[in-house]
Amino acid sequence: MDAKDIEADLIRVHCTEEQIQTRLGELAVEVWDHYEGKDLLLVGVLKGAVMVMADLMRHLPGSAPMDWMAVSSYGSGTKSSGVVRILKDLDADITGKHVLIVEDIIDSGLTLSWIRANLSSRNPASVEILTLLRKPDAAKVEIDTRWVGFDIPNEFVVGYGLDYDEGYRNLRDVATLAPHVYS
Ligand code: IMP
Ligand code: MG
């Protein structure tokens, strides 16, 4: 669906479908150059990263495998606690592989910093992070993120894989959700 289909639920669009595709195209070229000749594995975090993974991969000018993890943050409410439980682990061993974690958004950074530490402990050749979105004003921990699509304000956004209560993931753009939807 498009932002105009659900206009009343949104406040403003941060990145349109076109802007996202253009940016992912640029990032894909940088990623491909960086890993030239190396054993690259793309690791996505379910479910938010499905769109980023699908489009980033298709922008790559060559073949690379993907794998997926699903995690849940312990703790109540909408705030990430940083204590993470693995719901679905990777299918394959990552020893000696160059792992690129593909994420939808870095908010507090707590979840991703746990995932990075967890993957780093499995003896990969390297672990880097690519995220489509980052909220610099929400950061609670510093994360070395090699590739960032867009920095956005500290607002609750939906679309392009990002959900509110499992809805809105199929919005083509990224937009701020109107508070009346969740209050
Ligand atoms: P963090 O641990 O605070 O960095 O956030 C972890 C997860 O919270 C992200 O991977 C998203 O799934 C979710 N999240 C954070 N901010 C938003 C948002 O603005 N909209 C939807 N989901 C979000
Ligand atoms: Mg996520």
Coordinates of C-alpha atoms in Angstrom, one line a residue, residues 10 15 20 22 28 51 58 61 68 75 79 90 93 109 122 124 132 154 167 174 181:
L10 CA 0.3 9.0 9.1
C15 CA 11.6 8.3 2.8
I20 CA 14.8 4.0 -0.6
T22 CA 18.1 4.9 -4.9
A28 CA 24.8 -2.1 -2.6
M51 CA 12.2 -5.6 2.7
R58 CA 18.8 -7.4 -5.8
P61 CA 25.9 -6.8 -8.9
W68 CA 18.1 -15.1 9.1
G75 CA 11.1 -6.6 29.1
K79 CA 11.1 -0.1 24.8
L90 CA 21.1 -18.9 11.9
D93 CA 27.9 -22.0 10.8
G109 CA 20.9 0.2 19.5
R122 CA 31.2 -17.4 16.7
P124 CA 33.5 -15.0 11.8
L132 CA 18.3 1.4 6.3
N154 CA 13.3 10.2 17.1
G167 CA 0.6 -3.8 10.9
V174 CA 8.6 5.0 5.7
V181 CA -3.3 5.2 16.2

